[in-house]
Tab-separated table of C-alpha atoms in Angstrom:
chain	number	residue	atom	x	y	z
A	7	MET	CA	-18.812	-16.272	-3.238
A	8	LYS	CA	-17.684	-17.306	-6.693
A	9	LEU	CA	-15.351	-14.794	-8.325
A	10	ALA	CA	-14.400	-14.442	-11.961
A	11	TRP	CA	-10.946	-15.990	-11.729
A	12	GLN	CA	-12.317	-19.168	-10.150
A	13	ASP	CA	-13.569	-20.246	-13.594
A	14	ALA	CA	-10.056	-19.981	-15.003
A	15	ASP	CA	-6.538	-20.211	-13.722
A	16	VAL	CA	-5.248	-16.936	-12.346
A	17	PRO	CA	-2.582	-16.020	-14.898
A	18	ASP	CA	1.016	-16.403	-13.866
A	19	MET	CA	3.414	-13.506	-14.039
A	20	PRO	CA	4.779	-13.271	-17.570
A	21	THR	CA	8.438	-12.775	-18.334
A	22	LEU	CA	8.573	-9.437	-16.575
A	23	GLY	CA	11.542	-8.535	-14.440
A	24	THR	CA	13.487	-10.945	-12.269
A	25	ARG	CA	12.335	-13.088	-9.363
A	26	ILE	CA	13.938	-12.121	-6.062
A	27	THR	CA	15.414	-15.194	-4.395
A	28	THR	CA	17.112	-13.385	-1.499
A	29	PHE	CA	14.186	-13.984	0.867
A	30	ASP	CA	13.766	-17.656	-0.051
A	31	GLY	CA	13.621	-19.882	2.994
A	32	LEU	CA	11.999	-17.355	5.339
A	33	ASP	CA	8.857	-19.468	5.759
A	34	GLU	CA	10.940	-22.524	6.642
A	35	VAL	CA	13.044	-20.889	9.369
A	36	ALA	CA	12.798	-22.928	12.577
A	37	GLY	CA	12.735	-21.410	16.028
A	38	GLY	CA	9.684	-19.171	15.894
A	39	TYR	CA	9.043	-15.595	14.845
A	40	GLY	CA	12.116	-14.235	16.607
A	41	ALA	CA	14.357	-16.444	14.486
A	42	LYS	CA	12.386	-15.395	11.397
A	43	LEU	CA	12.927	-11.747	12.306
A	44	ALA	CA	16.692	-12.198	12.531
A	45	PHE	CA	16.710	-14.028	9.187
A	46	ALA	CA	14.497	-11.369	7.573
A	47	ARG	CA	16.745	-8.536	8.744
A	48	THR	CA	19.862	-10.243	7.398
A	49	ARG	CA	18.228	-11.029	4.074
A	50	ALA	CA	16.906	-7.478	3.748
A	51	LEU	CA	20.439	-6.131	4.160
A	52	ALA	CA	21.599	-8.456	1.391
A	53	PHE	CA	18.781	-7.471	-0.934
A	54	ARG	CA	19.391	-3.786	-0.251
A	55	ALA	CA	22.859	-4.103	-1.797
A	56	GLU	CA	21.561	-6.162	-4.727
A	57	PHE	CA	18.702	-3.778	-5.427
A	58	ALA	CA	20.843	-0.641	-5.413
A	59	ALA	CA	22.786	-2.159	-8.333
A	60	THR	CA	19.682	-2.473	-10.550
A	61	GLY	CA	19.682	1.230	-11.452
A	62	THR	CA	16.932	3.813	-11.135
A	63	PRO	CA	13.622	4.411	-12.901
A	64	ASP	CA	13.180	7.357	-15.251
A	65	SER	CA	10.851	9.204	-12.891
A	66	VAL	CA	8.663	8.954	-9.807
A	67	THR	CA	5.784	11.412	-9.364
A	68	THR	CA	3.467	11.737	-6.360
A	69	CYS	CA	-0.234	12.593	-6.749
A	70	ASP	CA	-2.508	13.353	-3.764
A	71	LEU	CA	-5.938	11.715	-3.983
A	72	VAL	CA	-7.879	12.127	-0.722
A	73	THR	CA	-7.474	12.968	2.966
A	74	LEU	CA	-9.913	11.125	5.214
A	75	PRO	CA	-10.478	10.085	8.841
A	76	TYR	CA	-9.100	6.835	10.240
A	77	PRO	CA	-9.331	5.433	13.776
A	78	THR	CA	-6.365	6.367	15.940
A	79	LYS	CA	-6.434	2.948	17.633
A	80	PHE	CA	-5.826	1.329	14.242
A	81	GLY	CA	-3.254	3.696	12.782
A	82	LEU	CA	-1.092	3.999	15.921
A	83	PHE	CA	-1.652	0.512	17.293
A	84	ARG	CA	-1.720	0.638	21.139
A	85	ALA	CA	0.927	3.368	21.262
A	86	SER	CA	-0.955	6.658	21.037
A	87	ARG	CA	-2.199	8.609	24.055
A	88	ALA	CA	-4.082	11.116	21.910
A	89	ILE	CA	-7.606	11.966	23.038
A	90	ALA	CA	-8.822	12.124	19.433
A	91	PRO	CA	-10.647	8.949	18.358
A	92	PHE	CA	-9.713	9.641	14.745
A	93	LEU	CA	-6.651	10.868	12.919
A	94	SER	CA	-6.287	11.932	9.289
A	95	ILE	CA	-4.494	10.035	6.543
A	96	THR	CA	-3.788	11.085	2.964
A	97	ASN	CA	-3.969	8.498	0.203
A	98	ARG	CA	-1.520	9.160	-2.629
A	99	MET	CA	-0.759	7.609	-5.996
A	100	LEU	CA	2.778	7.148	-7.256
A	101	VAL	CA	3.433	7.250	-11.003
A	102	ILE	CA	6.606	5.319	-11.843
A	103	ARG	CA	8.143	5.326	-15.319
A	104	TRP	CA	11.119	3.287	-16.482
A	105	THR	CA	12.769	2.050	-19.668
A	106	GLU	CA	13.395	-1.628	-20.320
A	107	SER	CA	16.745	-2.846	-21.657
A	108	ASP	CA	15.144	-3.207	-25.121
A	109	GLY	CA	13.978	0.423	-25.083
A	110	ARG	CA	10.318	-0.183	-24.160
A	111	ARG	CA	8.900	2.436	-21.819
A	112	ARG	CA	6.791	1.300	-18.886
A	113	VAL	CA	4.270	3.112	-16.675
A	114	LEU	CA	3.192	1.741	-13.302
A	115	LEU	CA	0.538	3.329	-11.095
A	116	PHE	CA	0.935	2.470	-7.418
A	117	GLU	CA	-2.204	2.974	-5.310
A	118	PRO	CA	-4.465	4.369	-8.090
A	119	SER	CA	-7.540	4.234	-5.851
A	120	ASP	CA	-10.982	4.892	-7.304
A	121	VAL	CA	-11.913	7.107	-4.363
A	122	ALA	CA	-15.609	7.437	-5.261
A	123	LEU	CA	-16.176	3.674	-5.365
A	124	GLY	CA	-13.914	3.072	-2.385
A	125	ARG	CA	-16.513	4.735	-0.158
A	126	ASN	CA	-18.649	1.607	-0.524
A	127	THR	CA	-16.173	-0.420	1.547
A	128	PRO	CA	-18.275	-1.717	4.479
A	129	TYR	CA	-16.266	0.004	7.206
A	130	PHE	CA	-16.227	3.400	5.493
A	131	ALA	CA	-19.817	3.119	4.281
A	132	THR	CA	-20.935	2.620	7.887
A	133	LEU	CA	-18.779	5.521	9.070
A	134	ILE	CA	-20.230	7.792	6.378
A	135	ARG	CA	-23.818	6.896	7.332
A	136	ARG	CA	-23.132	7.757	10.970
A	137	THR	CA	-21.420	11.071	10.250
A	138	PRO	CA	-23.498	14.204	9.479
A	139	GLY	CA	-22.817	15.735	6.076
A	140	PRO	CA	-21.215	18.986	7.331
A	141	VAL	CA	-18.847	16.995	9.563
A	142	ARG	CA	-17.925	14.676	6.680
A	143	SER	CA	-17.035	17.713	4.587
A	144	LEU	CA	-14.832	18.985	7.385
A	145	LEU	CA	-12.985	15.688	7.778
A	146	THR	CA	-12.584	14.648	4.128
A	147	THR	CA	-10.762	16.504	1.352
A	148	GLU	CA	-10.494	15.269	-2.212
A	149	HIS	CA	-7.325	16.540	-3.898
A	150	GLY	CA	-7.596	15.047	-7.370
A	151	THR	CA	-8.571	11.968	-9.347
A	152	VAL	CA	-6.421	9.280	-10.911
A	153	LEU	CA	-7.419	10.223	-14.453
A	154	GLY	CA	-7.122	13.934	-13.722
A	155	HIS	CA	-3.564	13.549	-12.452
A	156	LEU	CA	-2.572	11.476	-15.480
A	157	ALA	CA	-3.985	14.104	-17.838
A	158	ARG	CA	-1.941	16.751	-16.037
A	159	LEU	CA	1.175	14.599	-16.481
A	160	GLY	CA	0.471	14.012	-20.165
A	161	ILE	CA	-0.022	10.252	-19.735
A	162	GLU	CA	-2.742	8.600	-21.800
A	163	PRO	CA	-4.659	5.802	-20.020
A	164	GLU	CA	-3.735	3.481	-22.899
A	165	ASP	CA	-0.057	3.963	-22.038
A	166	VAL	CA	-0.390	2.584	-18.492
A	167	ASP	CA	1.126	-0.907	-18.254
A	168	TYR	CA	0.599	-1.860	-14.616
A	169	LEU	CA	-1.643	-1.070	-11.668
A	170	MET	CA	-0.447	-2.097	-8.225
A	171	PHE	CA	-1.694	-1.781	-4.648
A	172	ASP	CA	0.008	-2.855	-1.449
A	173	HIS	CA	-3.209	-4.813	-0.855
A	174	LEU	CA	-6.785	-4.635	-2.085
A	175	HIS	CA	-8.516	-3.227	1.001
A	176	THR	CA	-11.206	-0.725	-0.128
A	177	GLN	CA	-10.334	-1.182	-3.817
A	178	ASP	CA	-13.051	-1.449	-6.482
A	179	LEU	CA	-11.236	-1.985	-9.806
A	180	ARG	CA	-14.197	-2.261	-12.160
A	181	ARG	CA	-13.799	1.144	-13.800
A	182	TRP	CA	-10.060	0.634	-14.201
A	183	VAL	CA	-9.953	-2.865	-15.752
A	184	GLY	CA	-13.525	-3.403	-16.991
A	185	THR	CA	-16.070	-6.158	-16.443
A	186	THR	CA	-17.361	-9.176	-18.334
A	187	GLY	CA	-21.001	-8.445	-17.514
A	188	PRO	CA	-23.367	-5.585	-16.639
A	189	GLN	CA	-22.967	-3.740	-13.360
A	190	PRO	CA	-26.308	-2.257	-12.252
A	191	ASP	CA	-24.687	0.443	-10.111
A	192	LEU	CA	-22.422	1.544	-12.986
A	193	GLY	CA	-24.980	1.538	-15.794
A	194	GLY	CA	-24.041	-1.644	-17.659
A	195	THR	CA	-20.939	-3.551	-18.688
A	196	VAL	CA	-17.873	-1.451	-17.905
A	197	LYS	CA	-15.219	-0.686	-20.483
A	198	PRO	CA	-11.750	-0.435	-18.944
A	199	ALA	CA	-10.293	3.002	-18.399
A	200	PHE	CA	-6.863	1.340	-18.634
A	201	PRO	CA	-7.339	-1.150	-21.489
A	202	ASN	CA	-3.696	-2.294	-21.591
A	203	ALA	CA	-2.971	-2.373	-17.866
A	204	LYS	CA	-2.513	-5.454	-15.703
A	205	VAL	CA	-3.002	-5.524	-11.933
A	206	ILE	CA	0.087	-6.807	-10.085
A	207	VAL	CA	-1.177	-8.715	-7.041
A	208	GLN	CA	-0.105	-11.569	-4.802
A	209	ARG	CA	-1.929	-14.802	-5.609
A	210	HIS	CA	-2.627	-15.348	-1.886
A	211	GLU	CA	-4.809	-12.254	-1.746
A	212	LEU	CA	-6.805	-13.062	-4.869
A	213	LEU	CA	-7.623	-16.539	-3.629
A	214	ALA	CA	-8.483	-15.362	-0.116
A	215	MET	CA	-11.116	-12.931	-1.385
A	216	SER	CA	-13.491	-15.759	-2.321
A	217	GLN	CA	-13.827	-16.692	1.372
A	218	LEU	CA	-12.810	-13.783	3.563
A	219	HIS	CA	-12.011	-14.166	7.236
A	220	PRO	CA	-14.293	-12.071	9.514
A	221	LEU	CA	-11.298	-9.879	10.446
A	222	GLN	CA	-11.011	-8.831	6.797
A	223	GLN	CA	-14.672	-8.545	5.762
A	224	PRO	CA	-15.163	-4.864	6.780
A	225	TRP	CA	-12.286	-3.775	4.520
A	226	TYR	CA	-12.891	-5.542	1.197
A	227	GLN	CA	-15.490	-5.264	-1.556
A	228	PRO	CA	-15.344	-8.829	-2.918
A	229	GLU	CA	-18.651	-8.570	-4.764
A	230	THR	CA	-17.135	-5.960	-7.092
A	231	TYR	CA	-14.664	-8.598	-8.342
A	232	ARG	CA	-17.383	-11.036	-9.393
A	233	ASP	CA	-17.293	-9.929	-13.047
A	234	VAL	CA	-13.815	-8.394	-13.287
A	235	ARG	CA	-11.856	-9.855	-16.201
A	236	PRO	CA	-9.557	-12.667	-14.952
A	237	ASP	CA	-6.917	-11.711	-17.512
A	238	ALA	CA	-6.625	-8.283	-15.883
A	239	PHE	CA	-4.449	-9.775	-13.133
A	240	LEU	CA	-0.798	-10.712	-12.965
A	241	ALA	CA	-0.615	-13.046	-9.980
A	242	LEU	CA	2.709	-13.174	-8.126
A	243	ASP	CA	4.024	-15.786	-5.746
A	244	GLY	CA	6.588	-13.682	-3.922
A	245	SER	CA	8.926	-10.833	-4.815
A	246	LEU	CA	10.114	-9.471	-8.144
A	247	VAL	CA	12.377	-6.774	-9.582
A	248	LEU	CA	10.100	-5.153	-12.160
A	249	GLY	CA	12.619	-2.846	-13.791
A	250	PRO	CA	15.632	-0.671	-13.001
A	251	GLY	CA	15.155	0.566	-9.461
A	252	VAL	CA	11.606	-0.804	-9.194
A	253	ALA	CA	10.670	-3.897	-7.171
A	254	VAL	CA	7.718	-5.496	-5.422
A	255	VAL	CA	8.557	-7.317	-2.182
A	256	ASP	CA	6.232	-9.797	-0.509
A	257	THR	CA	5.424	-8.399	2.984
A	258	PRO	CA	2.641	-10.509	4.539
A	259	GLY	CA	0.892	-9.746	7.811
A	260	HIS	CA	-1.515	-6.863	7.341
A	261	VAL	CA	-3.070	-9.262	4.866
A	262	LEU	CA	-1.567	-12.555	3.760
A	263	GLY	CA	-0.911	-11.149	0.280
A	264	ASN	CA	0.478	-7.781	1.327
A	265	GLN	CA	3.250	-6.395	-0.889
A	266	THR	CA	5.593	-3.402	-0.803
A	267	LEU	CA	6.801	-1.158	-3.607
A	268	VAL	CA	10.564	-0.552	-3.360
A	269	LEU	CA	12.222	2.226	-5.372
A	270	ASN	CA	15.824	3.265	-5.917
A	271	THR	CA	15.917	7.023	-6.538
A	272	SER	CA	18.246	9.995	-6.604
A	273	THR	CA	17.901	10.234	-2.804
A	274	GLY	CA	18.390	6.513	-2.202
A	275	ILE	CA	16.040	3.612	-1.552
A	276	TRP	CA	12.383	4.048	-0.584
A	277	ALA	CA	9.692	1.572	0.421
A	278	SER	CA	5.960	2.224	0.294
A	279	SER	CA	3.107	0.289	1.879
A	280	GLU	CA	0.403	0.659	4.518
A	281	ASN	CA	2.192	-1.417	7.151
A	282	ALA	CA	2.670	1.883	8.996
A	283	ILE	CA	1.037	5.291	8.578
A	284	ALA	CA	3.984	7.550	9.430
A	285	ALA	CA	7.732	7.533	8.962
A	286	GLU	CA	8.172	7.986	12.709
A	287	CYS	CA	6.435	4.645	13.249
A	288	LEU	CA	9.693	3.053	12.054
A	289	THR	CA	11.808	5.161	14.446
A	290	PRO	CA	9.313	5.784	17.266
A	291	GLU	CA	12.068	6.915	19.613
A	292	HIS	CA	12.070	10.219	17.700
A	293	SER	CA	8.305	10.749	17.742
A	294	ARG	CA	6.863	13.753	19.567
A	295	MET	CA	3.293	12.462	19.371
A	296	PRO	CA	1.955	11.718	22.852
A	297	GLY	CA	2.667	8.186	23.965
A	298	ILE	CA	4.556	6.858	20.943
A	299	ALA	CA	8.168	6.972	22.155
A	300	ARG	CA	7.218	5.971	25.688
A	301	TRP	CA	5.178	2.983	24.497
A	302	ALA	CA	7.933	1.773	22.175
A	303	ARG	CA	10.481	2.055	24.970
A	304	ALA	CA	8.274	0.339	27.559
A	305	TRP	CA	7.335	-2.541	25.276
A	306	GLN	CA	10.738	-2.721	23.536
A	307	GLN	CA	9.092	-2.344	20.138
A	308	GLU	CA	11.174	-0.830	17.347
A	309	ILE	CA	8.130	-0.070	15.171
A	310	VAL	CA	4.455	0.890	15.467
A	311	LEU	CA	2.127	-1.051	13.196
A	312	ASN	CA	-0.948	0.046	11.278
A	313	ALA	CA	-3.374	-2.465	12.704
A	314	ASN	CA	-6.894	-2.176	11.339
A	315	THR	CA	-6.511	-5.824	10.401
A	316	ILE	CA	-3.553	-7.973	11.260
A	317	GLU	CA	-3.941	-11.535	10.085
A	318	THR	CA	-0.655	-12.324	11.825
A	319	THR	CA	0.835	-9.574	13.977
A	320	ALA	CA	4.324	-11.073	14.103
A	321	ASP	CA	4.436	-11.443	10.306
A	322	GLN	CA	3.466	-7.806	9.856
A	323	TYR	CA	6.063	-6.736	12.412
A	324	ASN	CA	8.764	-8.694	10.589
A	325	SER	CA	7.634	-7.310	7.226
A	326	LEU	CA	7.891	-3.734	8.476
A	327	VAL	CA	11.395	-4.469	9.778
A	328	ILE	CA	12.295	-5.673	6.278
A	329	GLU	CA	11.075	-2.325	4.928
A	330	LYS	CA	12.953	-0.463	7.656
A	331	THR	CA	16.157	-2.315	6.786
A	332	LEU	CA	15.863	-1.744	3.038
A	333	VAL	CA	15.456	2.021	2.978
A	334	ASP	CA	17.794	4.982	3.332
A	335	ARG	CA	17.536	7.848	5.792
A	336	SER	CA	15.716	11.015	4.833
A	337	GLN	CA	17.912	13.788	3.519
A	338	ASN	CA	15.540	16.294	5.141
A	339	ASP	CA	15.846	14.776	8.624
A	340	PRO	CA	18.117	11.742	9.091
A	341	ARG	CA	16.253	10.675	12.230
A	342	PHE	CA	13.550	9.385	9.909
A	343	LEU	CA	13.632	6.798	7.148
A	344	GLN	CA	12.526	6.880	3.538
A	345	PHE	CA	9.452	4.816	4.240
A	346	PHE	CA	6.575	6.420	2.356
A	347	PRO	CA	3.207	5.350	3.784
A	348	SER	CA	0.669	4.736	1.022
A	349	SER	CA	-1.747	6.339	3.504
A	350	GLU	CA	0.292	8.948	5.382
A	351	LEU	CA	-0.623	10.517	8.714
A	352	THR	CA	-1.620	14.131	8.061
A	353	PRO	CA	-1.937	17.039	10.535
A	354	SER	CA	-5.496	18.147	11.333
A	355	TRP	CA	-6.644	20.624	13.964
A	356	VAL	CA	-9.739	18.503	14.637
A	357	ASN	CA	-7.566	15.562	15.775
A	358	PRO	CA	-5.461	16.793	18.730
A	359	GLY	CA	-2.470	14.658	19.636
A	360	THR	CA	-2.082	13.103	16.181
A	361	THR	CA	0.110	15.694	14.455
A	362	PRO	CA	3.079	13.803	12.991
A	363	THR	CA	6.596	14.817	13.944
A	364	PHE	CA	7.725	14.441	10.326
A	365	THR	CA	6.007	13.851	6.981
A	366	HIS	CA	7.357	13.017	3.540
A	367	LYS	CA	4.318	14.202	1.554
A	368	ALA	CA	5.901	13.105	-1.730
A	369	ILE	CA	8.653	11.186	-3.488
A	370	HIS	CA	10.369	13.225	-6.188
A	371	HIS	CA	12.702	11.543	-8.653
A	372	THR	CA	13.907	12.275	-12.170
A	373	ALA	CA	16.799	10.352	-13.672
């Protein structure tokens, strides 16, 4: 499929922030994935110290979007002994605000999912068709919309500078960034809700969407990108410090272009992605969910991956260890780390055996 940015070069990242060189050389490490893991852990420790010195953003606000079902065998990869075929995850948006050294104020939305259009993702569309309406209502709860949350926070859409996702699974961006041509399902050519915003994305992922691997096809909506404006994207080749206490770190594996938001806050350093769906997946020895601690001990695994698609399992494992190494321990329970899943495991009485031992629910930060 031909996508809009194939007719023009995907724009490079402008002079925004500072490129992170600490992880340079990871791809060239000889000796296999074990050697890469040791290198990644050492480099993450070094970057942790560097990043803490960049300062903190002005504020971080958490906004709940939707709670929905997700297969247990994906979310708790091989480890769970729960009888429930599904668990519940809550998708949340983070609103990050910071001030540049020249006084310019920036607003970044992390995971601003268009929930209504996300339902058209092939996997979820099939699940919806197979699930009776009353059951769908029981399993899915919408908490708020992107635009509704911004209005509550007093943020005008025109003031949003950046949109960012850990990866583009399920995402339909047409209403956010606009289109160059008519969209029959949306009533014509779409004007952007965020006219000044750019989408921060890894170049690898943009290029891969024109010819998806079968493992990835159920989770993307590539046809919705056919007419999206090419200049809406800021294509990265790696990791970048965006502003004081705000960084994007390249964390491939779940998809080749996966990326993690890293934040330095009043409680320490956080990382957010969908590489895992619960904080206890980074310290599974403390999990009370059936099977998790036992599986990790038996297989000598220090983490439990979110594995609906894993282009390279070892890469995703190493990426999650980078996240685990970067973050601080929770002030609410130091057994668990300040890893904030972009889709967090959520208790539900209809899914026995999947109640998390610990949940963050939100990141709160004001400078």
